[in-house]
PDB file of C-alpha atoms in Angstrom:
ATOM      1  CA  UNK A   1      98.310  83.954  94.837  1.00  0.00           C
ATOM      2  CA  UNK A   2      98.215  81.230  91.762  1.00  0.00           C
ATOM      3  CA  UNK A   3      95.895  82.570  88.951  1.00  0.00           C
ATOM      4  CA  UNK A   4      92.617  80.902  89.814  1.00  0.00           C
ATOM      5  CA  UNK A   5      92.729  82.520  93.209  1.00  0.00           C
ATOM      6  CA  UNK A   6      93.107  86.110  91.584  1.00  0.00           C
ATOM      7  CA  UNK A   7      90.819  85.701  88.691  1.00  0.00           C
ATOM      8  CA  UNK A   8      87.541  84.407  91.579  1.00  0.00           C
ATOM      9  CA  UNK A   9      88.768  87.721  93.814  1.00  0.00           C
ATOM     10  CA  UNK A  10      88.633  90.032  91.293  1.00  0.00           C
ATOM     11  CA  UNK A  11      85.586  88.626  89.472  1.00  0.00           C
ATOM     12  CA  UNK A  12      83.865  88.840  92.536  1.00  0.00           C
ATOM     13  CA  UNK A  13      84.867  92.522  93.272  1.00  0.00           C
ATOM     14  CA  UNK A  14      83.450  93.383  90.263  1.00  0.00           C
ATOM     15  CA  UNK A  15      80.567  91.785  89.594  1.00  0.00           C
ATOM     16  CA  UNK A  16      79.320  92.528  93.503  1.00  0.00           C
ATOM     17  CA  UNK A  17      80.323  95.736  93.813  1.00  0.00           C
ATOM     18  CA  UNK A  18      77.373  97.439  92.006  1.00  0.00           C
ATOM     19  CA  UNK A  19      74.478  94.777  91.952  1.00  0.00           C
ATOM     20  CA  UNK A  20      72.537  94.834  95.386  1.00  0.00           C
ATOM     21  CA  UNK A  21      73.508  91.666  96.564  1.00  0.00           C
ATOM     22  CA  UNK A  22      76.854  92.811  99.056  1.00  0.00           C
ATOM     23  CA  UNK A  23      80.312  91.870  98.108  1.00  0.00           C
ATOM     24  CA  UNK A  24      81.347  91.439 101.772  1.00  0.00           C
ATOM     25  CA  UNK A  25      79.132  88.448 101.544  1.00  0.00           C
ATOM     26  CA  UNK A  26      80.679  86.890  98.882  1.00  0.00           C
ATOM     27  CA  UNK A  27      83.982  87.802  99.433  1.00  0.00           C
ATOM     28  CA  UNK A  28      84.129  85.684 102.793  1.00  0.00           C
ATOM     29  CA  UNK A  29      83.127  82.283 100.346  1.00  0.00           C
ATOM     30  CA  UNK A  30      86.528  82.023  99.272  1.00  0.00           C
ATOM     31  CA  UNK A  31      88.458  81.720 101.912  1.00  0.00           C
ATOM     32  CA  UNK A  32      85.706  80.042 104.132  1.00  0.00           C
ATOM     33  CA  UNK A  33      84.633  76.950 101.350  1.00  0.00           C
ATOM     34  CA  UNK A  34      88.505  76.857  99.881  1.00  0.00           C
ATOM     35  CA  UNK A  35      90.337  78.151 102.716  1.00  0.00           C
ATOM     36  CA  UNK A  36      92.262  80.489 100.651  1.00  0.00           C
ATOM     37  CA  UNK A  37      94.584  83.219 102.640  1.00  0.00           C
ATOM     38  CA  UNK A  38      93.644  86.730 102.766  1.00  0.00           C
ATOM     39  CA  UNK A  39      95.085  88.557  99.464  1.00  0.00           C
ATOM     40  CA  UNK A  40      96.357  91.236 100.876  1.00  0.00           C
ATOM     41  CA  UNK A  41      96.027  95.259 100.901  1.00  0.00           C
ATOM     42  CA  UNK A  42      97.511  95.627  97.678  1.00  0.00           C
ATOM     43  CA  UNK A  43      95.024  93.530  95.689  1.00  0.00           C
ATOM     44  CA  UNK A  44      92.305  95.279  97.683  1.00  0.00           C
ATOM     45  CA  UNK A  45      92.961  98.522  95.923  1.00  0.00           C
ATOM     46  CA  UNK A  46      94.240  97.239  92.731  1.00  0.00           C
ATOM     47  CA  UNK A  47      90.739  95.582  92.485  1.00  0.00           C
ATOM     48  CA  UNK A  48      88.536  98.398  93.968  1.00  0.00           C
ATOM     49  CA  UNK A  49      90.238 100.987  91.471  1.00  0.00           C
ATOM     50  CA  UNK A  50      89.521  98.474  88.934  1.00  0.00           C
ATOM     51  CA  UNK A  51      85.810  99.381  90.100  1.00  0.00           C
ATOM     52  CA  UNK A  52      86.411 102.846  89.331  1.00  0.00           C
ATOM     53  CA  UNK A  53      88.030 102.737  86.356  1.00  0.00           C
ATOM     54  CA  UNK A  54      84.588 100.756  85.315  1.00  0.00           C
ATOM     55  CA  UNK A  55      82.079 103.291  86.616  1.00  0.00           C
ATOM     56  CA  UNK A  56      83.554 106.465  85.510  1.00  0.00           C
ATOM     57  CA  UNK A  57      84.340 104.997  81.817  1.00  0.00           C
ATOM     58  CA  UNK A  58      80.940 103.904  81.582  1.00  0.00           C
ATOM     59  CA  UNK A  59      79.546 106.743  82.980  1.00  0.00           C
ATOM     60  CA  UNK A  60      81.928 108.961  81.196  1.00  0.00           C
ATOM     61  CA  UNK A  61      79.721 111.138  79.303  1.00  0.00           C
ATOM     62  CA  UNK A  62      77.488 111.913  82.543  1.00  0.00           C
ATOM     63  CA  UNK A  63      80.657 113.154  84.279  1.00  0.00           C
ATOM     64  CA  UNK A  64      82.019 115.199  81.991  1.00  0.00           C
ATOM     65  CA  UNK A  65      78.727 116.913  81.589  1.00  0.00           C
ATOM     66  CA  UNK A  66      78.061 116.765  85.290  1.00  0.00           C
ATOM     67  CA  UNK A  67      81.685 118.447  85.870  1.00  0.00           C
ATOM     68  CA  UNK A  68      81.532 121.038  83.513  1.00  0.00           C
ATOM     69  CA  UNK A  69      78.468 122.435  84.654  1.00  0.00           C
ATOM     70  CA  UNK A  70      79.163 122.789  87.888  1.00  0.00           C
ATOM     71  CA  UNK A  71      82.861 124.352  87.227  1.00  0.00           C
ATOM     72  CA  UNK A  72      80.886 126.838  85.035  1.00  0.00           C
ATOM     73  CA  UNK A  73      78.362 127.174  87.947  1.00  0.00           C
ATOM     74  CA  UNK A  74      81.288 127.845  90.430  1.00  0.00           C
ATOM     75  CA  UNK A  75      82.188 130.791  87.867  1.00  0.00           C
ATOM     76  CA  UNK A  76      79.069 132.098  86.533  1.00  0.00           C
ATOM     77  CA  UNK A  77      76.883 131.921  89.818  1.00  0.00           C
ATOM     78  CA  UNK A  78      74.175 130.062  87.781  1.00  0.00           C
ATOM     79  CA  UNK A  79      72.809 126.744  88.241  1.00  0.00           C
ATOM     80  CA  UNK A  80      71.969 124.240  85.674  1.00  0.00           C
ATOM     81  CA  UNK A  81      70.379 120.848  85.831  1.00  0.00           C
ATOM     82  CA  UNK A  82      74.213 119.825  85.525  1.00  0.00           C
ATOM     83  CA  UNK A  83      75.654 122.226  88.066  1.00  0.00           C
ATOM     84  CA  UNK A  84      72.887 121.084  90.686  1.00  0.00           C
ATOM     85  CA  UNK A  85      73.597 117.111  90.317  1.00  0.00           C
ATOM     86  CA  UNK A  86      77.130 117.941  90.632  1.00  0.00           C
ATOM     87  CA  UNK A  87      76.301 119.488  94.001  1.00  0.00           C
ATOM     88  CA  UNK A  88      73.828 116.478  95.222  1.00  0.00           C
ATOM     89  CA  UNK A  89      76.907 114.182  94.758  1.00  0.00           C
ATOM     90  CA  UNK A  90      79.057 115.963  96.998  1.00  0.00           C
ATOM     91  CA  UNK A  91      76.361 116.302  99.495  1.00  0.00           C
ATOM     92  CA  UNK A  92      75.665 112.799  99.518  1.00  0.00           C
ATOM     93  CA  UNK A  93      79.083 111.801  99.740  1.00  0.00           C
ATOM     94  CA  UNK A  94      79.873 113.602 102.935  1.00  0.00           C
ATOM     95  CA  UNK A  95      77.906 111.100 105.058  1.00  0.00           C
ATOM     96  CA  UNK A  96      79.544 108.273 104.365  1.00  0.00           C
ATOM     97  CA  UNK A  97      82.954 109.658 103.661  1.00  0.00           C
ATOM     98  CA  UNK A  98      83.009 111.429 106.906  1.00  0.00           C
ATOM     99  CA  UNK A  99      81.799 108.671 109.059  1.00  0.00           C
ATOM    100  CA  UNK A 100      83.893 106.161 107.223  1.00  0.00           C
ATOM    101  CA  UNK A 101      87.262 108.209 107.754  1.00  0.00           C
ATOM    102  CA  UNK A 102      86.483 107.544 111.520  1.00  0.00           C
ATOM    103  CA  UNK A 103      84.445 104.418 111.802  1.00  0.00           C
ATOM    104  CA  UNK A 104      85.600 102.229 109.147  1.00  0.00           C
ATOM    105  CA  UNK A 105      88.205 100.062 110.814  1.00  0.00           C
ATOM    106  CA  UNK A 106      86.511 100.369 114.175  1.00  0.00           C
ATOM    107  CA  UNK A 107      83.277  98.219 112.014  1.00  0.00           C
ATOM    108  CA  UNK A 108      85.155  96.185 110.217  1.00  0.00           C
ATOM    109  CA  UNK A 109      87.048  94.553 112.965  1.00  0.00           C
ATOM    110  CA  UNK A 110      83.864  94.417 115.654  1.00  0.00           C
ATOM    111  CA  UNK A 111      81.261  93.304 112.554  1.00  0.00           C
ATOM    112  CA  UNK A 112      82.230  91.484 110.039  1.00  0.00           C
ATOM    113  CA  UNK A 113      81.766  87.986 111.226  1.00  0.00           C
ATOM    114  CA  UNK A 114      79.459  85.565 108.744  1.00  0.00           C
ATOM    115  CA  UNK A 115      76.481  86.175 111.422  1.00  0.00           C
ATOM    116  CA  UNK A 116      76.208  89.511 111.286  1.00  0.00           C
ATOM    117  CA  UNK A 117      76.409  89.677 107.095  1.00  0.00           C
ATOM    118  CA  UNK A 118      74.356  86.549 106.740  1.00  0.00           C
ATOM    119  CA  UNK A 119      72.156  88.932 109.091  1.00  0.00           C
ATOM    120  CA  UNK A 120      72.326  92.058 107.425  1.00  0.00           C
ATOM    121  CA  UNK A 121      72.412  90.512 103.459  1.00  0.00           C
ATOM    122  CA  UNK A 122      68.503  88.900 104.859  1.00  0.00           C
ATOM    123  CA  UNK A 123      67.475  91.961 106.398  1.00  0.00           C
ATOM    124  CA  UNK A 124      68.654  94.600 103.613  1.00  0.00           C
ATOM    125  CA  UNK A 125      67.591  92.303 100.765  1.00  0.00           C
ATOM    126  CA  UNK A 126      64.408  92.010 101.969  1.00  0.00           C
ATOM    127  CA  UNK A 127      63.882  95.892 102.235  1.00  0.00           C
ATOM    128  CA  UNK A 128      65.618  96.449  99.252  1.00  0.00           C
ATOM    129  CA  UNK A 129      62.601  94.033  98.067  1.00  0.00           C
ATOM    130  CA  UNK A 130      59.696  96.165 100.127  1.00  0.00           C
ATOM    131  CA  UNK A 131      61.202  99.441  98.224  1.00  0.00           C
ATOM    132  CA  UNK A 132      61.007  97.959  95.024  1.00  0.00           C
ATOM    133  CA  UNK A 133      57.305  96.479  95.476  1.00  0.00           C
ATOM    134  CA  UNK A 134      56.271  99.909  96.518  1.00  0.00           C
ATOM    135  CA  UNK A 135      58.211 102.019  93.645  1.00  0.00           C
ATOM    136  CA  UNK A 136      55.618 100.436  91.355  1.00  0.00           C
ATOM    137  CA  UNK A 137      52.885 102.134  91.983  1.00  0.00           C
ATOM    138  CA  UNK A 138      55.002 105.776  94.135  1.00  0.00           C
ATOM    139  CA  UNK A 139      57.510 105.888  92.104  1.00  0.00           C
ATOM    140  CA  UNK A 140      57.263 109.700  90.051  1.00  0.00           C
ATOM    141  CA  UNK A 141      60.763 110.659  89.934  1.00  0.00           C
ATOM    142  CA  UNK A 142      63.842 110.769  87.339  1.00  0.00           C
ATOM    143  CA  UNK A 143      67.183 111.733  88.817  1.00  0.00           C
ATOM    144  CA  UNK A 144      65.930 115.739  87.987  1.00  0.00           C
ATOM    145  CA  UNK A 145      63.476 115.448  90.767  1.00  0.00           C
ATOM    146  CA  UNK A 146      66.354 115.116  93.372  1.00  0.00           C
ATOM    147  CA  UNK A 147      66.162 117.331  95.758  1.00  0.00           C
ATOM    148  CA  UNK A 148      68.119 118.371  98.607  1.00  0.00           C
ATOM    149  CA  UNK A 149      65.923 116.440 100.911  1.00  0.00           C
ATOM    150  CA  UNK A 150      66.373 113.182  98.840  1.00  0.00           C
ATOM    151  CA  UNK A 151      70.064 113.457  98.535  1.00  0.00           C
ATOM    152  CA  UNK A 152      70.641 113.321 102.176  1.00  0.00           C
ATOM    153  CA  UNK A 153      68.124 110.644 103.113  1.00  0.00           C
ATOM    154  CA  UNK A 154      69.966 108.648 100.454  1.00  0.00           C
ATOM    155  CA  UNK A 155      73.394 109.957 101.722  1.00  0.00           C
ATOM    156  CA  UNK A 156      72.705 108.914 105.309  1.00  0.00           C
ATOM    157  CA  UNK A 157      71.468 105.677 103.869  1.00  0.00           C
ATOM    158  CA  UNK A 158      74.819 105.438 102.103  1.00  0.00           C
ATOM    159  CA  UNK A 159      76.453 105.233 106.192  1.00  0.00           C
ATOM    160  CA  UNK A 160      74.620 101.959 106.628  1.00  0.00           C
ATOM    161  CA  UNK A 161      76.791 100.414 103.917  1.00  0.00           C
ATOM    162  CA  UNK A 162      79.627 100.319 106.023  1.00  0.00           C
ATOM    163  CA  UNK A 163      78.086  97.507 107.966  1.00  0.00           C
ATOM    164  CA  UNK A 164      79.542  94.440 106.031  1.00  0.00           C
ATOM    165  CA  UNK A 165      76.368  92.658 104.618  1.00  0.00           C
ATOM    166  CA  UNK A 166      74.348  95.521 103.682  1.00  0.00           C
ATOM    167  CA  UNK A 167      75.574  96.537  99.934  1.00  0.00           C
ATOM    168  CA  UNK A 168      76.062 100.240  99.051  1.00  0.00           C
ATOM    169  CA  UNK A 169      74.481 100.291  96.049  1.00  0.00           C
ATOM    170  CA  UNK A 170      71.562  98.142  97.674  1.00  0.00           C
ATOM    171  CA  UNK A 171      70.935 100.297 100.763  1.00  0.00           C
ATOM    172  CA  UNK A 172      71.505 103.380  97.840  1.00  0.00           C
ATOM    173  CA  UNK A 173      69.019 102.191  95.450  1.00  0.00           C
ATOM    174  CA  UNK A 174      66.459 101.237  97.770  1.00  0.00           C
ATOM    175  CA  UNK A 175      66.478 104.723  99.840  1.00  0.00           C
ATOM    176  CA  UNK A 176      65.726 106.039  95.859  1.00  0.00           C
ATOM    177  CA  UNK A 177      62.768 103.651  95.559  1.00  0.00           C
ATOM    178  CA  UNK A 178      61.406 104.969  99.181  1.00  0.00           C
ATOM    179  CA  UNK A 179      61.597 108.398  97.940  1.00  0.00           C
ATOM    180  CA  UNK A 180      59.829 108.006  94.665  1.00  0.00           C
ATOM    181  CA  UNK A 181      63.025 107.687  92.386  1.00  0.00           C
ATOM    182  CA  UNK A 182      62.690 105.503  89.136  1.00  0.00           C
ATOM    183  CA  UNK A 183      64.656 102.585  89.349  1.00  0.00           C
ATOM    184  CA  UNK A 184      66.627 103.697  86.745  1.00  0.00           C
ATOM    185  CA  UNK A 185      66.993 107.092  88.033  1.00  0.00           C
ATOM    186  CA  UNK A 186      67.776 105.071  91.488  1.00  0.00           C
ATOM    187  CA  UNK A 187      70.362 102.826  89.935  1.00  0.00           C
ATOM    188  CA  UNK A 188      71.604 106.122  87.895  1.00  0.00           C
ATOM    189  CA  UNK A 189      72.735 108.123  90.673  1.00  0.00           C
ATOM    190  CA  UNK A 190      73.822 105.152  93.097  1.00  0.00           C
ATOM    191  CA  UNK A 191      76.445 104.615  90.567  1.00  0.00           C
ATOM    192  CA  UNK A 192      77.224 107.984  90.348  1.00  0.00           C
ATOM    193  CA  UNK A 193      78.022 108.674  94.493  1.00  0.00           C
ATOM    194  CA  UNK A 194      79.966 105.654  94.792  1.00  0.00           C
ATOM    195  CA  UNK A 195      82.568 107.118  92.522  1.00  0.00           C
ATOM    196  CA  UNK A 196      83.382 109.745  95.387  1.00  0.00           C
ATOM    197  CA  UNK A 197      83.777 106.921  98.355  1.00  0.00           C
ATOM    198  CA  UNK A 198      85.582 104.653  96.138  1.00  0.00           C
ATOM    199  CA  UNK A 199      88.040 107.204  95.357  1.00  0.00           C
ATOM    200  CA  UNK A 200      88.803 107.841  98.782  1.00  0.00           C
ATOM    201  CA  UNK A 201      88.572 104.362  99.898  1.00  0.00           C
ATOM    202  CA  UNK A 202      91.277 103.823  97.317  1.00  0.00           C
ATOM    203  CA  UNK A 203      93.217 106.704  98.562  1.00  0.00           C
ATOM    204  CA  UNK A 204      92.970 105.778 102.041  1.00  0.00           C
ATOM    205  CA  UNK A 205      94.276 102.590 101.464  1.00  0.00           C
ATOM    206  CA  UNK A 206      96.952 103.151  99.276  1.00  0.00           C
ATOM    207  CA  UNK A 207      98.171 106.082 102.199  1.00  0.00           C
ATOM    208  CA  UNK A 208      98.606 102.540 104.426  1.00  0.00           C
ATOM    209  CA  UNK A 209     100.107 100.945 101.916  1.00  0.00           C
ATOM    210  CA  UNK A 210     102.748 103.086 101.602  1.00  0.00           C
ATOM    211  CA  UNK A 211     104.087 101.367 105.126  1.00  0.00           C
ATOM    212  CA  UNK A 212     103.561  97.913 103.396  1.00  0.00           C
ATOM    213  CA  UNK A 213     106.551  95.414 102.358  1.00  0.00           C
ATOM    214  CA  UNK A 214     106.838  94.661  98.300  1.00  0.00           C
ATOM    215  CA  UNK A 215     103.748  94.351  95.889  1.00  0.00           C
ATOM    216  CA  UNK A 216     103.361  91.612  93.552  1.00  0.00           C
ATOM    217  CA  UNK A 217     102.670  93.945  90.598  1.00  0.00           C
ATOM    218  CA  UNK A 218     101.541  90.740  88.061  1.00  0.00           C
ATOM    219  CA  UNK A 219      99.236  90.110  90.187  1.00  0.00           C
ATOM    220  CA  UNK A 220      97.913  93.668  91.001  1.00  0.00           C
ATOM    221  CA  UNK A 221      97.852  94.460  87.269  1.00  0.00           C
ATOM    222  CA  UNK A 222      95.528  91.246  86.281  1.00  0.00           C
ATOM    223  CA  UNK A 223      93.204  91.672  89.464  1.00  0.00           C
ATOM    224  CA  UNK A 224      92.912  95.721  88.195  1.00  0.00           C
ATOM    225  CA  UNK A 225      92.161  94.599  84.440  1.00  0.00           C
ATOM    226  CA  UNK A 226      89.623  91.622  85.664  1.00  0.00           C
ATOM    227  CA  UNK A 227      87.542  93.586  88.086  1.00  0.00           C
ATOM    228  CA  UNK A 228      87.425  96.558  85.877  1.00  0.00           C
ATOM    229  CA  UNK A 229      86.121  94.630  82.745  1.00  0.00           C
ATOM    230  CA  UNK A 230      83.438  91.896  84.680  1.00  0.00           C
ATOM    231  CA  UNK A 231      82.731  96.033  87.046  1.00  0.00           C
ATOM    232  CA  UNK A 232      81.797  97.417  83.752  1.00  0.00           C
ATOM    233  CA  UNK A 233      79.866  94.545  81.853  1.00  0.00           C
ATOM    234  CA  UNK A 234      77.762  94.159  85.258  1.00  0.00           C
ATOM    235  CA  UNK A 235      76.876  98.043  85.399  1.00  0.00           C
ATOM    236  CA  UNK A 236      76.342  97.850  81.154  1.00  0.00           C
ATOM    237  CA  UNK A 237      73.776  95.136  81.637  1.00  0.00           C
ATOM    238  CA  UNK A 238      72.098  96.086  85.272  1.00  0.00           C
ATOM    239  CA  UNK A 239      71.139  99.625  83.979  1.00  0.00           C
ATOM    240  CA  UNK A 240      69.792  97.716  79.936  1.00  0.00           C
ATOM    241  CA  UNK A 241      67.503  95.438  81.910  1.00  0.00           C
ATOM    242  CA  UNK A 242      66.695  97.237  85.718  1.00  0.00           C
ATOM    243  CA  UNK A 243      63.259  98.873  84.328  1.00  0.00           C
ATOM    244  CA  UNK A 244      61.815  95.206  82.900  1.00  0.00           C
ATOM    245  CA  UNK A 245      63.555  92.595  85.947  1.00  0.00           C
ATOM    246  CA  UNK A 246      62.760  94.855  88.647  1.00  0.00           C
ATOM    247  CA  UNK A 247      64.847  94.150  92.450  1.00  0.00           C
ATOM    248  CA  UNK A 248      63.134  90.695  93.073  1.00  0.00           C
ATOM    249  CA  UNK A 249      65.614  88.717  91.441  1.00  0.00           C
ATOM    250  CA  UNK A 250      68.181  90.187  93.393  1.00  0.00           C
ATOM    251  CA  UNK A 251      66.390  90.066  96.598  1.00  0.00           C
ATOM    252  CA  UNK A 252      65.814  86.422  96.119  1.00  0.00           C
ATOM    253  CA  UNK A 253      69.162  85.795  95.451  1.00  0.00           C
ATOM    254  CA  UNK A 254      70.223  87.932  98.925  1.00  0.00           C
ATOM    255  CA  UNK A 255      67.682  86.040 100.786  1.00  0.00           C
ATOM    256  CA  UNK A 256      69.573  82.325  99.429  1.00  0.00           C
ATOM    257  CA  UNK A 257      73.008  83.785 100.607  1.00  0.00           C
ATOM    258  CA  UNK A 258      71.911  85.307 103.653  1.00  0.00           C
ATOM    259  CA  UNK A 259      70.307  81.709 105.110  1.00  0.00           C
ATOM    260  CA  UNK A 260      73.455  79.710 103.653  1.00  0.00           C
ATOM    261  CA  UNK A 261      75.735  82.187 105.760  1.00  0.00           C
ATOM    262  CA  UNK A 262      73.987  81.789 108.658  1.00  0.00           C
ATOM    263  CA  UNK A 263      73.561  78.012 108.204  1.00  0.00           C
ATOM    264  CA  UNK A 264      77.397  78.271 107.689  1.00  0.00           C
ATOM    265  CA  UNK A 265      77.871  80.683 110.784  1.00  0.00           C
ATOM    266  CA  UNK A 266      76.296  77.994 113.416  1.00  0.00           C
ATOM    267  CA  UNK A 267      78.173  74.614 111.826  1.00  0.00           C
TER     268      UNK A 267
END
């Protein structure tokens, strides 16, 4: 890949993978405007664990706080605020993890044409838009009202994402909103489960690319370093302004991509 090619991937990556607008969306622009060639497995990961890197550094205080409590939970007996949210992220995790482990490539190869997630960015953007209208006047939550009840409907929401178009953090965040979550709060711990599935996306596909031929490391190492930085300046800025811009903005913007892709699908 020349340089411009890996800088737009990796830019992408990260600025899509947390705002509630789907990267799968975006992600099929490049090839399908410039007709650029798939980038491979290898750049896949490098830029998802670029993701990673982003969320966990920025969220770095949470975890540690998160993880020590419940490793002094495991050992004591006793739950804490801490110990408890530790627990919710596992249990939301499993959905997704479990039916991704099985389902993944079987939906990826059967659904991810530009009419389904020109479909699916409309449709999810515009209940993504439905939640947030409502939060204003239901929403009584921070992310210490969880409960177990909560976690899962947001967990099972979490599934959905796996059908290119929707957006994890979009179908995340607004299963929060439905259940009286802050948007904060909702934003908070959306971040927080996709560390889990992007670990063991990562994971999962370096295990296949173990069979792979030779890596282009230069390019690996600026896609990593690009999609990390742009991952965690999206994330820094999304969680400073969510409480005053609200969804609409983003559900506007879902609603302009979704018609273009479908436009796009059909000529």
């Amino acid at each position: 890949m020349d340089i411009l090619h890996i800088i737009t991937l990796a830019l992408i990556q990260g600025l899509t993978e947390f705002l509630p607008i789907s990267s799968s969306g975006h992600l099929l622009l490049p090839s399908g405007i410039l007709g650029w060639p798939d980038q491979g497995l290898a750049f896949d990961i490098a830029v998802h664990m670029g993701t990673l890197v982003a969320v966990i550094f920025y969220f770095r205080q949470d975890i540690f706080a998160i993880s020590r409590g419940w490793l002094t939970g495991l050992q004591s007996g006793t739950q804490t605020e801490n110990s408890q949210l530790g627990w919710y992220i596992i249990l939301a995790s499993i959905p997704a993890c479990i039916v991704g482990l099985f389902f993944a490539e079987t939906i990826e190869t059967h659904l991810r044409s530009t009419l389904v997630i020109g479909v699916t960015t409309i449709f999810f953007g515009l209940l993504l838009g439905w939640a947030d209208y409502t939060s204003r006047s239901s929403a009584q939550y921070n992310i210490s009202g969880l409960t177990v009840k909560i976690v899962l409907i947001i967990g099972f929401a979490q599934v959905l994402a796996l059908i290119p178009g929707t957006s994890r953090s979009g179908i995340t965040i607004t299963a929060a909103l439905f259940c009286g979550l802050h948007r904060e709060s909702a934003a908070r711990f959306s971040f927080l489960i996709a560390i889990p599935i992007i670990l063991l996306s990562g994971c999962y596909k370096t295990m296949e690319l173990l069979a792979a031929p030779s890596v282009n490391w230069n390019d690996i190492f600026i896609g990593f370093v690009i999609s990390a930085v742009s991952a965690f300046i999206c994330i820094m800025y999304f969680m400073k302004f969510i409480n005053r811009i609200g969804m609409m903005p983003f559900v506007i913007y879902r609603l302009i991509l979704g018609v273009g892709l479908l436009i796009w699908s059909f000529y």
